[in-house]
CSV table of N, CA, C and O in Angstrom, one decimal:
chain,number,residue,atom,x,y,z
C,1,MET,N,0.9,-1.2,0.2
C,1,MET,CA,0.1,0.0,0.0
C,1,MET,C,0.8,1.0,-0.1
C,1,MET,O,0.7,2.3,-0.8
C,2,LYS,N,2.0,1.3,0.8
C,2,LYS,CA,2.7,2.4,0.8
C,2,LYS,C,3.5,2.6,-0.5
C,2,LYS,O,3.7,3.9,-0.9
C,3,ARG,N,3.8,1.6,-1.2
C,3,ARG,CA,4.6,1.5,-2.4
C,3,ARG,C,3.9,2.3,-3.6
C,3,ARG,O,4.2,3.1,-4.3
C,4,THR,N,2.7,2.0,-3.6
C,4,THR,CA,1.5,2.3,-4.4
C,4,THR,C,1.4,3.8,-4.2
C,4,THR,O,1.4,4.6,-5.2
C,5,LEU,N,1.1,4.4,-2.9
C,5,LEU,CA,1.0,5.6,-2.8
C,5,LEU,C,2.2,6.7,-3.3
C,5,LEU,O,2.2,7.6,-3.6
C,6,VAL,N,3.7,6.3,-2.7
C,6,VAL,CA,4.7,6.9,-3.3
C,6,VAL,C,5.0,6.7,-4.5
C,6,VAL,O,5.3,7.8,-4.9
C,7,ILE,N,4.6,5.3,-5.4
C,7,ILE,CA,5.0,5.5,-6.9
C,7,ILE,C,3.5,6.6,-7.3
C,7,ILE,O,4.2,7.4,-8.5
C,8,GLY,N,2.8,6.6,-7.1
C,8,GLY,CA,1.5,7.6,-7.3
C,8,GLY,C,2.0,9.0,-7.3
C,8,GLY,O,1.9,9.9,-8.2
C,9,ALA,N,2.6,9.3,-5.9
C,9,ALA,CA,3.1,10.6,-5.9
C,9,ALA,C,4.4,11.3,-6.4
C,9,ALA,O,4.3,12.1,-7.1
C,10,LEU,N,5.3,10.2,-6.8
C,10,LEU,CA,6.1,10.6,-8.1
C,10,LEU,C,5.6,10.9,-9.1
C,10,LEU,O,6.2,11.7,-10.1
C,11,VAL,N,4.9,9.8,-9.7
C,11,VAL,CA,4.3,10.1,-11.1
C,11,VAL,C,3.7,11.3,-11.1
C,11,VAL,O,3.6,12.3,-12.1
C,12,LEU,N,2.6,11.7,-10.2
C,12,LEU,CA,1.9,13.2,-10.3
C,12,LEU,C,3.0,14.6,-10.1
C,12,LEU,O,2.8,15.2,-11.1
C,13,ALA,N,4.0,13.9,-9.3
C,13,ALA,CA,4.9,15.2,-9.2
C,13,ALA,C,5.7,15.2,-10.8
C,13,ALA,O,5.8,16.4,-11.3
C,14,GLY,N,5.8,14.3,-11.1
C,14,GLY,CA,6.7,14.5,-12.4
C,14,GLY,C,5.8,15.2,-13.7
C,14,GLY,O,6.1,15.6,-14.4
C,15,LEU,N,4.6,14.5,-13.3
C,15,LEU,CA,3.4,15.2,-14.6
C,15,LEU,C,3.4,16.7,-14.7
C,15,LEU,O,3.3,17.2,-15.4
C,16,LEU,N,3.4,17.2,-13.2
C,16,LEU,CA,3.4,18.5,-12.9
C,16,LEU,C,4.5,19.2,-13.2
C,16,LEU,O,4.5,20.6,-13.4
C,17,THR,N,5.9,19.1,-13.2
C,17,THR,CA,7.1,19.6,-13.3
C,17,THR,C,7.6,19.6,-14.7
C,17,THR,O,8.3,20.4,-15.4
C,18,PHE,N,7.6,18.3,-15.2
C,18,PHE,CA,8.4,17.7,-16.5
C,18,PHE,C,7.9,18.4,-17.6
C,18,PHE,O,8.8,19.2,-18.1
C,19,PRO,N,6.7,18.5,-18.2
C,19,PRO,CA,6.2,19.0,-19.2
C,19,PRO,C,6.4,20.4,-19.8
C,19,PRO,O,7.0,20.8,-20.5
C,20,ALA,N,6.7,21.1,-18.5
C,20,ALA,CA,6.7,22.8,-18.6
C,20,ALA,C,8.4,22.7,-19.0
C,20,ALA,O,8.4,23.9,-19.7
C,21,ALA,N,9.1,22.2,-18.5
C,21,ALA,CA,10.6,22.2,-18.7
C,21,ALA,C,11.1,21.7,-20.3
C,21,ALA,O,11.7,22.1,-21.1
C,22,ALA,N,10.3,20.4,-20.3
C,22,ALA,CA,10.8,19.8,-21.4
C,22,ALA,C,10.0,20.3,-23.0
C,22,ALA,O,10.7,20.0,-24.2
C,23,ASN,N,9.1,20.8,-22.9
C,23,ASN,CA,8.3,21.3,-24.0
C,23,ASN,C,8.8,22.5,-24.3
C,23,ASN,O,8.6,23.8,-23.4
C,24,ALA,N,9.2,22.9,-25.5
C,24,ALA,CA,9.7,24.3,-26.1
C,24,ALA,C,8.8,25.2,-26.3
C,24,ALA,O,8.6,26.6,-26.0
C,25,ASP,N,7.3,24.7,-26.8
C,25,ASP,CA,6.3,25.8,-26.9
C,25,ASP,C,5.3,25.5,-25.5
C,25,ASP,O,4.3,25.2,-25.9
C,26,HIS,N,5.8,25.8,-24.5
C,26,HIS,CA,4.9,25.1,-23.5
C,26,HIS,C,3.9,26.4,-23.1
C,26,HIS,O,2.7,26.1,-22.2
C,27,ARG,N,3.8,27.5,-23.7
C,27,ARG,CA,2.3,28.3,-23.9
C,27,ARG,C,1.5,28.0,-24.5
C,27,ARG,O,0.1,27.7,-24.0
C,28,SER,N,1.5,27.1,-25.5
C,28,SER,CA,0.4,26.2,-26.0
C,28,SER,C,0.1,25.1,-25.9
C,28,SER,O,-1.3,24.6,-26.3
C,29,ARG,N,0.7,24.6,-25.1
C,29,ARG,CA,0.5,23.1,-24.7
C,29,ARG,C,0.4,22.8,-23.4
C,29,ARG,O,1.5,23.2,-22.8
C,30,ARG,N,-0.4,22.4,-22.4
C,30,ARG,CA,-0.3,22.3,-21.3
C,30,ARG,C,-1.0,20.9,-20.4
C,30,ARG,O,-1.9,20.3,-21.1
C,31,TRP,N,-0.2,20.2,-19.7
C,31,TRP,CA,-0.7,19.1,-18.9
C,31,TRP,C,-1.5,20.0,-17.6
C,31,TRP,O,-1.2,20.8,-16.9
C,32,GLY,N,-2.5,19.3,-17.4
C,32,GLY,CA,-3.4,19.6,-16.6
C,32,GLY,C,-3.8,18.7,-15.3
C,32,GLY,O,-4.0,17.4,-15.7
C,33,VAL,N,-4.3,19.2,-14.2
C,33,VAL,CA,-4.5,18.1,-13.0
C,33,VAL,C,-5.8,18.5,-12.5
C,33,VAL,O,-5.5,20.2,-11.9
C,34,SER,N,-7.2,17.9,-12.3
C,34,SER,CA,-8.0,18.9,-11.4
C,34,SER,C,-8.6,17.6,-10.7
C,34,SER,O,-8.4,16.6,-10.9
C,35,PHE,N,-8.9,18.3,-9.3
C,35,PHE,CA,-9.4,17.5,-8.6
C,35,PHE,C,-10.8,18.2,-7.9
C,35,PHE,O,-11.2,19.4,-8.2
C,36,GLY,N,-11.6,17.2,-7.9
C,36,GLY,CA,-13.0,17.6,-7.4
C,36,GLY,C,-13.8,16.7,-6.6
C,36,GLY,O,-13.7,15.8,-6.5
C,37,PHE,N,-15.0,17.2,-5.8
C,37,PHE,CA,-15.8,16.5,-4.9
C,37,PHE,C,-16.8,17.1,-5.3
C,37,PHE,O,-17.2,18.0,-5.5
C,38,GLY,N,-18.1,16.0,-5.2
C,38,GLY,CA,-19.0,16.5,-5.4
C,38,GLY,C,-20.1,15.4,-4.8
C,38,GLY,O,-19.8,14.5,-3.9
C,39,PHE,N,-21.4,15.5,-5.1
C,39,PHE,CA,-22.6,14.4,-4.5
C,39,PHE,C,-22.3,13.2,-5.0
C,39,PHE,O,-22.4,12.1,-4.4
C,40,ASP,N,-21.7,12.7,-5.9
C,40,ASP,CA,-21.1,11.2,-6.4
C,40,ASP,C,-19.7,10.6,-5.8
C,40,ASP,O,-19.3,9.9,-6.3
C,41,GLY,N,-18.8,11.8,-5.0
C,41,GLY,CA,-17.5,11.2,-4.6
C,41,GLY,C,-16.4,12.2,-5.4
C,41,GLY,O,-16.6,13.0,-5.7
C,42,ALA,N,-15.4,11.8,-5.1
C,42,ALA,CA,-14.4,12.7,-5.3
C,42,ALA,C,-13.8,12.2,-6.7
C,42,ALA,O,-13.7,10.7,-7.1
C,43,HIS,N,-13.1,12.8,-7.6
C,43,HIS,CA,-12.6,12.7,-8.6
C,43,HIS,C,-11.1,13.4,-8.8
C,43,HIS,O,-11.2,14.7,-8.4
C,44,VAL,N,-10.5,12.9,-9.8
C,44,VAL,CA,-9.2,13.2,-10.1
C,44,VAL,C,-9.1,13.2,-11.6
C,44,VAL,O,-9.4,12.1,-12.4
C,45,ASP,N,-9.0,14.1,-12.2
C,45,ASP,CA,-8.6,14.4,-13.5
C,45,ASP,C,-7.2,14.7,-14.1
C,45,ASP,O,-6.8,15.8,-13.9
C,46,LEU,N,-6.4,13.9,-15.3
C,46,LEU,CA,-5.5,14.1,-15.6
C,46,LEU,C,-5.6,14.7,-17.1
C,46,LEU,O,-6.2,13.9,-17.6
C,47,GLY,N,-5.2,15.6,-17.8
C,47,GLY,CA,-5.4,15.8,-19.1
C,47,GLY,C,-4.2,16.7,-19.9
C,47,GLY,O,-3.3,17.5,-18.9
C,48,TYR,N,-4.1,16.8,-21.1
C,48,TYR,CA,-3.2,17.3,-21.9
C,48,TYR,C,-4.0,18.2,-22.5
C,48,TYR,O,-5.1,17.8,-23.3
C,49,SER,N,-3.9,19.5,-22.9
C,49,SER,CA,-4.8,20.3,-23.6
C,49,SER,C,-4.0,21.4,-24.4
C,49,SER,O,-2.8,21.5,-24.0
C,50,ARG,N,-4.5,21.9,-25.4
C,50,ARG,CA,-3.8,22.9,-26.3
C,50,ARG,C,-4.6,24.1,-26.2
C,50,ARG,O,-5.6,24.1,-26.6
C,51,HIS,N,-4.2,25.3,-25.9
C,51,HIS,CA,-4.7,26.4,-25.8
C,51,HIS,C,-4.2,27.3,-26.6
C,51,HIS,O,-3.0,27.7,-27.1
C,52,ARG,N,-4.9,28.1,-27.5
C,52,ARG,CA,-4.4,29.2,-28.3
C,52,ARG,C,-4.5,30.5,-27.7
C,52,ARG,O,-5.8,30.9,-27.2
C,53,HIS,N,-3.5,31.2,-27.5
C,53,HIS,CA,-3.4,32.5,-27.0
C,53,HIS,C,-3.1,33.8,-28.2
C,53,HIS,O,-2.7,33.4,-29.1
C,54,HIS,N,-4.3,34.8,-27.7
C,54,HIS,CA,-3.9,35.7,-28.8
C,54,HIS,C,-3.1,36.9,-28.0
C,54,HIS,O,-3.1,37.1,-27.1
C,55,HIS,N,-2.1,37.0,-29.1
C,55,HIS,CA,-0.9,37.8,-28.4
C,55,HIS,C,-1.2,39.3,-28.4
C,55,HIS,O,-0.8,40.1,-27.5
C,56,ARG,N,-2.2,39.8,-29.3
C,56,ARG,CA,-2.9,41.2,-29.4
C,56,ARG,C,-4.0,41.3,-28.9
C,56,ARG,O,-4.9,40.7,-29.8
C,57,PRO,N,-4.7,42.1,-28.0
C,57,PRO,CA,-6.1,41.9,-27.8
C,57,PRO,C,-6.8,42.9,-28.8
C,57,PRO,O,-5.9,44.0,-29.2
C,58,VAL,N,-8.0,42.7,-29.3
C,58,VAL,CA,-8.6,43.5,-30.3
C,58,VAL,C,-9.0,44.5,-29.7
C,58,VAL,O,-9.8,44.5,-28.2
C,59,HIS,N,-8.8,45.8,-30.1
C,59,HIS,CA,-9.3,47.0,-29.5
C,59,HIS,C,-10.3,47.6,-30.1
C,59,HIS,O,-10.5,47.8,-31.1
C,60,VAL,N,-11.5,47.9,-29.4
C,60,VAL,CA,-12.7,48.4,-29.4
C,60,VAL,C,-13.1,50.0,-29.0
C,60,VAL,O,-12.6,50.1,-27.5
C,61,HIS,N,-13.2,51.0,-29.8
C,61,HIS,CA,-13.2,52.2,-29.2
C,61,HIS,C,-14.3,52.2,-28.2
C,61,HIS,O,-15.6,52.0,-29.0
C,62,VAL,N,-14.3,52.8,-27.3
C,62,VAL,CA,-15.6,53.3,-26.5
C,62,VAL,C,-15.6,54.9,-26.3
C,62,VAL,O,-14.3,55.3,-25.8
C,63,ARG,N,-16.5,55.1,-26.9
C,63,ARG,CA,-16.6,56.7,-26.8
C,63,ARG,C,-16.9,57.0,-25.4
C,63,ARG,O,-18.0,56.8,-24.7
C,64,ALA,N,-16.2,58.0,-25.0
C,64,ALA,CA,-16.5,59.0,-23.5
C,64,ALA,C,-16.4,60.6,-24.0
C,64,ALA,O,-15.6,60.9,-24.9
C,65,PRO,N,-17.5,61.0,-23.3
C,65,PRO,CA,-17.7,62.5,-23.6
C,65,PRO,C,-16.5,63.3,-22.7
C,65,PRO,O,-16.3,63.0,-22.2
C,66,ILE,N,-16.1,64.1,-23.8
C,66,ILE,CA,-15.4,65.4,-23.1
C,66,ILE,C,-16.2,66.7,-22.8
C,66,ILE,O,-16.9,67.1,-23.5
C,67,TYR,N,-16.2,66.8,-21.6
C,67,TYR,CA,-16.9,67.9,-20.8
C,67,TYR,C,-15.9,69.1,-20.5
C,67,TYR,O,-14.9,69.4,-20.4
C,68,ARG,N,-16.5,70.4,-21.1
C,68,ARG,CA,-16.1,71.9,-20.6
C,68,ARG,C,-16.9,72.5,-20.2
C,68,ARG,O,-18.2,72.5,-20.5
C,69,GLN,N,-16.5,73.6,-19.4
C,69,GLN,CA,-17.3,74.3,-18.2
C,69,GLN,C,-17.6,75.4,-19.1
C,69,GLN,O,-16.7,76.3,-19.7
C,70,ILE,N,-18.7,76.4,-19.3
C,70,ILE,CA,-18.8,77.1,-20.3
C,70,ILE,C,-19.6,78.3,-19.4
C,70,ILE,O,-20.5,77.7,-18.4
C,71,TRP,N,-19.6,79.8,-19.3
C,71,TRP,CA,-20.2,80.7,-18.8
C,71,TRP,C,-21.8,80.9,-19.3
C,71,TRP,O,-21.7,81.5,-20.6
C,72,VAL,N,-22.6,80.8,-18.8
C,72,VAL,CA,-24.3,81.4,-19.6
C,72,VAL,C,-24.5,82.7,-18.9
C,72,VAL,O,-24.4,82.7,-17.8
C,73,ALA,N,-24.5,83.7,-19.7
C,73,ALA,CA,-24.7,85.3,-19.2
C,73,ALA,C,-25.9,85.4,-18.3
C,73,ALA,O,-26.6,84.5,-19.0
C,74,PRO,N,-26.0,86.3,-17.6
C,74,PRO,CA,-27.3,86.5,-17.3
C,74,PRO,C,-28.6,87.2,-18.1
C,74,PRO,O,-27.6,87.5,-18.8
C,75,VAL,N,-29.4,87.2,-17.6
C,75,VAL,CA,-30.6,87.5,-18.4
C,75,VAL,C,-31.0,88.7,-17.5
C,75,VAL,O,-31.5,88.7,-16.6
C,76,TYR,N,-31.3,89.7,-18.6
C,76,TYR,CA,-32.0,91.2,-17.8
C,76,TYR,C,-33.0,91.2,-18.8
C,76,TYR,O,-33.3,91.1,-20.4
C,77,ASP,N,-33.9,92.3,-18.3
C,77,ASP,CA,-35.1,92.5,-18.6
C,77,ASP,C,-35.6,93.8,-18.4
C,77,ASP,O,-35.5,94.3,-17.4
C,78,THR,N,-36.5,94.6,-19.3
C,78,THR,CA,-36.9,96.0,-19.0
C,78,THR,C,-38.1,95.9,-18.8
C,78,THR,O,-38.8,95.3,-19.4
C,79,VAL,N,-38.5,96.3,-17.5
C,79,VAL,CA,-39.9,96.5,-17.2
C,79,VAL,C,-40.2,97.8,-16.9
C,79,VAL,O,-39.3,98.8,-16.4
C,80,ILE,N,-41.6,98.2,-16.2
C,80,ILE,CA,-41.9,99.1,-16.1
C,80,ILE,C,-42.1,99.6,-14.4
C,80,ILE,O,-42.4,98.5,-13.9
C,81,ALA,N,-41.6,100.4,-14.3
C,81,ALA,CA,-41.2,100.7,-12.5
C,81,ALA,C,-42.3,101.7,-12.1
C,81,ALA,O,-42.7,101.8,-10.9
C,82,GLY,N,-43.0,102.3,-12.9
C,82,GLY,CA,-44.2,103.2,-12.5
C,82,GLY,C,-44.2,104.4,-13.2
C,82,GLY,O,-43.9,104.4,-14.6
C,83,TYR,N,-45.1,105.4,-12.8
C,83,TYR,CA,-45.5,106.2,-14.4
C,83,TYR,C,-45.0,107.8,-13.7
C,83,TYR,O,-45.3,107.8,-12.4
C,84,ASP,N,-44.9,108.8,-14.5
C,84,ASP,CA,-44.3,110.0,-13.8
C,84,ASP,C,-45.6,110.7,-14.0
C,84,ASP,O,-47.1,110.2,-13.9
C,85,ARG,N,-45.7,112.1,-13.4
C,85,ARG,CA,-47.1,112.8,-13.4
C,85,ARG,C,-47.8,113.2,-14.3
C,85,ARG,O,-49.1,113.1,-14.5
C,86,CYS,N,-47.2,112.7,-15.5
C,86,CYS,CA,-48.0,113.2,-16.9
C,86,CYS,C,-48.5,111.6,-17.4
C,86,CYS,O,-49.0,111.4,-18.5
C,87,GLY,N,-48.2,110.6,-16.9
C,87,GLY,CA,-48.9,109.1,-17.0
C,87,GLY,C,-47.7,108.6,-18.0
C,87,GLY,O,-48.1,107.5,-18.5
C,88,ARG,N,-46.7,108.6,-18.0
C,88,ARG,CA,-45.7,108.2,-19.1
C,88,ARG,C,-44.9,107.4,-18.2
C,88,ARG,O,-44.8,107.3,-17.1
C,89,PRO,N,-44.8,105.9,-18.9
C,89,PRO,CA,-44.1,105.0,-17.9
C,89,PRO,C,-42.7,105.1,-17.8
C,89,PRO,O,-41.9,105.6,-18.8
C,90,SER,N,-42.0,104.7,-16.8
C,90,SER,CA,-40.5,105.2,-16.4
C,90,SER,C,-40.0,103.4,-16.0
C,90,SER,O,-40.6,102.6,-15.7
C,91,TYR,N,-39.0,103.4,-17.1
C,91,TYR,CA,-38.7,101.7,-17.1
C,91,TYR,C,-37.3,101.7,-16.2
C,91,TYR,O,-36.6,102.5,-16.0
C,92,ARG,N,-37.1,100.4,-15.9
C,92,ARG,CA,-36.2,99.9,-15.0
C,92,ARG,C,-35.6,98.6,-15.5
C,92,ARG,O,-36.3,97.7,-16.1
C,93,THR,N,-34.4,98.5,-15.7
C,93,THR,CA,-33.8,97.2,-16.2
C,93,THR,C,-33.3,96.3,-14.9
C,93,THR,O,-33.1,96.6,-13.6
C,94,VAL,N,-34.0,95.2,-14.9
C,94,VAL,CA,-33.8,94.2,-13.7
C,94,VAL,C,-33.5,92.7,-14.6
C,94,VAL,O,-33.6,92.3,-15.6
C,95,GLN,N,-32.3,91.8,-13.5
C,95,GLN,CA,-32.1,90.7,-13.8
C,95,GLN,C,-32.8,89.7,-13.3
C,95,GLN,O,-33.5,89.6,-12.5
C,96,VAL,N,-33.4,88.9,-14.5
C,96,VAL,CA,-34.4,87.9,-14.8
C,96,VAL,C,-33.9,86.4,-13.9
C,96,VAL,O,-34.1,86.0,-13.5
C,97,ARG,N,-32.6,86.2,-14.7
C,97,ARG,CA,-31.9,85.2,-14.2
C,97,ARG,C,-30.7,85.3,-13.9
C,97,ARG,O,-29.6,86.2,-14.8
C,98,CYS,N,-30.1,84.7,-12.8
C,98,CYS,CA,-28.8,84.9,-12.8
C,98,CYS,C,-27.7,84.2,-13.9
C,98,CYS,O,-28.2,83.3,-14.4
C,99,GLY,N,-26.2,84.3,-13.8
C,99,GLY,CA,-25.5,83.9,-14.7
C,99,GLY,C,-24.9,82.6,-13.9
C,99,GLY,O,-24.7,82.5,-12.8
C,100,TYR,N,-24.4,81.6,-14.7
C,100,TYR,CA,-23.9,80.4,-14.0
C,100,TYR,C,-23.2,79.7,-15.2
C,100,TYR,O,-23.2,79.9,-16.2
C,101,TYR,N,-22.2,78.8,-14.3
C,101,TYR,CA,-21.3,77.6,-15.2
C,101,TYR,C,-22.3,76.3,-15.5
C,101,TYR,O,-23.1,76.1,-14.7
C,102,ASP,N,-22.2,76.0,-16.6
C,102,ASP,CA,-22.7,75.0,-17.3
C,102,ASP,C,-21.5,73.8,-17.8
C,102,ASP,O,-20.8,74.4,-18.7
C,103,SER,N,-22.1,72.7,-17.7
C,103,SER,CA,-21.1,71.4,-18.7
C,103,SER,C,-21.9,71.3,-19.7
C,103,SER,O,-23.0,70.9,-19.8
C,104,VAL,N,-20.9,71.2,-20.7
C,104,VAL,CA,-21.4,71.0,-22.1
C,104,VAL,C,-20.3,69.9,-22.8
C,104,VAL,O,-19.1,69.9,-22.9
C,105,VAL,N,-20.7,69.0,-23.7
C,105,VAL,CA,-20.1,68.1,-24.4
C,105,VAL,C,-19.5,68.8,-25.8
C,105,VAL,O,-20.3,69.1,-26.4
C,106,VAL,N,-18.2,68.9,-25.7
C,106,VAL,CA,-17.3,69.3,-27.1
C,106,VAL,C,-16.9,68.4,-28.1
C,106,VAL,O,-16.6,68.7,-28.8
C,107,GLY,N,-16.8,67.2,-27.3
C,107,GLY,CA,-16.3,65.7,-28.5
C,107,GLY,C,-16.5,64.7,-27.5
C,107,GLY,O,-16.9,64.7,-26.3
C,108,TYR,N,-15.6,63.4,-28.1
C,108,TYR,CA,-15.7,62.3,-27.7
C,108,TYR,C,-14.3,61.8,-27.8
C,108,TYR,O,-13.5,62.1,-28.6
C,109,ARG,N,-13.8,61.3,-26.9
C,109,ARG,CA,-12.4,60.5,-26.8
C,109,ARG,C,-12.6,59.0,-26.6
C,109,ARG,O,-13.4,58.6,-25.7
C,110,CYS,N,-11.8,58.4,-27.0
C,110,CYS,CA,-12.0,56.4,-27.0
C,110,CYS,C,-11.1,56.5,-25.1
C,110,CYS,O,-10.2,57.4,-25.1
C,111,SER,N,-12.0,56.1,-24.4
C,111,SER,CA,-11.4,55.8,-23.2
C,111,SER,C,-10.6,54.7,-22.9
C,111,SER,O,-9.5,54.4,-22.0
C,112,GLY,N,-10.0,53.7,-24.1
C,112,GLY,CA,-8.9,53.0,-23.9
C,112,GLY,C,-7.4,53.6,-24.7
C,112,GLY,O,-6.7,53.7,-23.7
C,113,CYS,N,-7.8,54.2,-25.6
C,113,CYS,CA,-6.6,54.7,-26.1
C,113,CYS,C,-6.5,56.0,-26.4
C,113,CYS,O,-5.4,56.6,-26.6
C,114,GLY,N,-7.2,56.7,-26.1
C,114,GLY,CA,-7.3,58.5,-26.1
C,114,GLY,C,-7.6,59.2,-27.1
C,114,GLY,O,-7.3,60.1,-27.1
C,115,ALA,N,-7.6,58.1,-28.1
C,115,ALA,CA,-7.7,59.0,-29.6
C,115,ALA,C,-9.2,59.7,-29.7
C,115,ALA,O,-10.2,59.5,-29.0
C,116,TYR,N,-9.0,60.8,-30.4
C,116,TYR,CA,-10.1,61.7,-30.7
C,116,TYR,C,-11.5,60.9,-31.5
C,116,TYR,O,-10.8,60.4,-33.1
C,117,CYS,N,-12.5,60.8,-31.3
C,117,CYS,CA,-13.7,60.4,-32.1
C,117,CYS,C,-14.8,61.5,-32.4
C,117,CYS,O,-15.1,62.1,-31.8
C,118,ASP,N,-15.2,60.8,-33.7
C,118,ASP,CA,-16.0,61.8,-34.1
C,118,ASP,C,-17.6,61.7,-33.6
C,118,ASP,O,-17.9,60.6,-33.0
């Protein structure tokens, strides 16, 4: 029983360490060991697989808005303030709305690479 466990452990250790050093293209071919427990009991899977790696990820432009602050001028209006002795109106200029800063979109830029988008 001890001999079986020792041999199994050595084989498993060899499978995990040897192929990565001996294989010239170790990025595309791999040995794998998987352990699992489920309702039907425990299982161990040993396997060899080929993985395809993309060396350059595909870039998709994602538009991100570019905001700028602009000043919106106050609004003034001329109103009748009253009447003089002859019944003519006297006018006065009053502020209807205060000036304020507003954010506006002036363009778009890619959030990944920073290129200007239309």
